[in-house]
């Protein structure tokens, strides 16, 4: 087939992966590495002829993931980056940072609320003994143009700080990051109903928590930043001239980063 052609040499480079592929081997979600016709392997890292050799170069991923998912090698949990480290990396010049505790995104999508939502990372405190289990207040990316909520009422967000209320909790917490879209005014003859509104895709971050209720603190990296502008949006994503009721306050700093917080006026 075409996939077995001498010039068909897949290469993965200058990128990162913080997700999980859950699709079956023969579906498009597998991305690369399986022949969908006769189920033979396509990945050829050790081929004698260089024209057949497939490559992985400068691919970053979180510690604990399975780097051998394509090559068939055993996973090494010590290889890779912590969430904190990966948020500080740029795989290539095509990537840009959109804020502290955010994974890098492609420059072409740096202003996209959707890209910003999925760039948000939950980063444990530096002194966590096991980064896979949250035992104290932690950090959360907040690049602006997003709304961040928690499935647990005892967890709140203040800028890039995720703070527990002091009540002991053990179990999973789902942090939902939803893009906030600025809705422009429509002609008077157009009336949108609730049924017309598209459900926005959201980034759901699941964290394992074992919090004993002791007070902890994390430093807000935005505390000393100079503010360039302040905008307000209602919960439907429309920009407001003045804040009223429950709304989203978006601060833009002079360094180009953003911070979004929910406020009630």
Short mmCIF file of C-alpha atoms in Angstrom, two decimals, residues 70-166:
data_model
loop_
_atom_site.label_atom_id
_atom_site.label_comp_id
_atom_site.label_asym_id
_atom_site.label_seq_id
_atom_site.Cartn_x
_atom_site.Cartn_y
_atom_site.Cartn_z
CA UNK A 70 4.75 4.02 19.50
CA UNK A 71 8.07 2.21 19.53
CA UNK A 72 6.96 -0.66 21.74
CA UNK A 73 9.61 0.01 24.36
CA UNK A 74 8.82 -0.35 28.05
CA UNK A 75 7.64 2.83 29.74
CA UNK A 76 10.18 4.54 31.99
CA UNK A 77 8.44 6.73 34.59
CA UNK A 78 11.71 8.54 35.35
CA UNK A 79 11.91 9.91 31.81
CA UNK A 80 10.05 13.08 30.95
CA UNK A 81 9.17 16.37 32.60
CA UNK A 82 7.12 17.33 35.62
CA UNK A 83 4.15 19.60 34.90
CA UNK A 84 6.09 22.52 36.37
CA UNK A 85 9.09 21.82 34.10
CA UNK A 86 7.02 21.30 30.96
CA UNK A 87 5.21 24.60 31.50
CA UNK A 88 8.62 26.29 31.23
CA UNK A 89 9.62 24.60 27.96
CA UNK A 90 9.21 25.71 24.34
CA UNK A 91 9.64 22.69 22.01
CA UNK A 92 10.53 25.00 19.11
CA UNK A 93 10.33 28.59 17.90
CA UNK A 94 6.78 27.87 16.76
CA UNK A 95 5.57 27.73 20.37
CA UNK A 96 4.87 30.51 22.86
CA UNK A 97 4.02 30.70 26.56
CA UNK A 98 0.62 32.18 27.48
CA UNK A 99 1.29 32.46 31.20
CA UNK A 100 2.67 30.85 34.33
CA UNK A 101 1.63 27.23 34.90
CA UNK A 102 0.45 26.86 31.31
CA UNK A 103 1.74 24.44 28.71
CA UNK A 104 3.16 26.09 25.57
CA UNK A 105 0.88 26.60 22.59
CA UNK A 106 1.54 27.23 18.92
CA UNK A 107 2.05 30.88 18.05
CA UNK A 108 -0.72 30.71 15.47
CA UNK A 109 -3.22 29.97 18.28
CA UNK A 110 -1.83 32.23 21.01
CA UNK A 111 -5.00 34.37 21.03
CA UNK A 112 -7.45 31.47 20.85
CA UNK A 113 -9.53 31.00 24.03
CA UNK A 114 -9.81 27.30 23.14
CA UNK A 115 -6.03 26.87 22.93
CA UNK A 116 -5.60 28.78 26.17
CA UNK A 117 -8.15 26.60 27.95
CA UNK A 118 -6.31 23.41 27.01
CA UNK A 119 -2.93 24.94 27.90
CA UNK A 120 -3.93 25.26 31.56
CA UNK A 121 -2.04 22.94 33.91
CA UNK A 122 -2.50 21.99 37.55
CA UNK A 123 0.96 22.21 39.11
CA UNK A 124 1.69 20.79 42.60
CA UNK A 125 3.59 22.82 45.18
CA UNK A 126 7.34 22.41 44.85
CA UNK A 127 7.63 20.54 48.15
CA UNK A 128 4.98 17.88 47.36
CA UNK A 129 6.53 14.49 48.18
CA UNK A 130 4.51 12.75 45.43
CA UNK A 131 3.41 15.08 42.58
CA UNK A 132 0.69 12.61 41.58
CA UNK A 133 -1.17 13.27 44.86
CA UNK A 134 -2.13 16.80 45.91
CA UNK A 135 -1.87 17.30 49.68
CA UNK A 136 -1.82 21.09 49.90
CA UNK A 137 -2.64 24.28 48.02
CA UNK A 138 -1.26 24.20 44.47
CA UNK A 139 -0.99 26.27 41.30
CA UNK A 140 -3.28 26.51 38.29
CA UNK A 141 -2.62 28.17 34.94
CA UNK A 142 -4.75 31.22 34.25
CA UNK A 143 -3.94 32.65 30.80
CA UNK A 144 -7.05 34.81 30.48
CA UNK A 145 -10.14 34.24 28.32
CA UNK A 146 -11.03 31.17 30.42
CA UNK A 147 -13.33 30.31 33.31
CA UNK A 148 -12.03 27.83 35.91
CA UNK A 149 -14.37 25.88 38.16
CA UNK A 150 -14.03 22.92 40.52
CA UNK A 151 -16.24 19.91 41.22
CA UNK A 152 -15.38 20.37 44.91
CA UNK A 153 -16.82 23.45 46.64
CA UNK A 154 -13.94 23.53 49.11
CA UNK A 155 -11.42 24.44 46.38
CA UNK A 156 -11.28 27.99 45.05
CA UNK A 157 -9.07 29.84 42.58
CA UNK A 158 -7.38 33.21 42.99
CA UNK A 159 -5.25 34.07 39.99
CA UNK A 160 -2.77 31.21 39.66
CA UNK A 161 -3.40 29.97 43.21
CA UNK A 162 -5.66 26.98 43.93
CA UNK A 163 -6.63 27.16 47.60
CA UNK A 164 -8.41 24.68 49.88
CA UNK A 165 -10.83 26.01 52.51
CA UNK A 166 -9.29 24.03 55.37
#
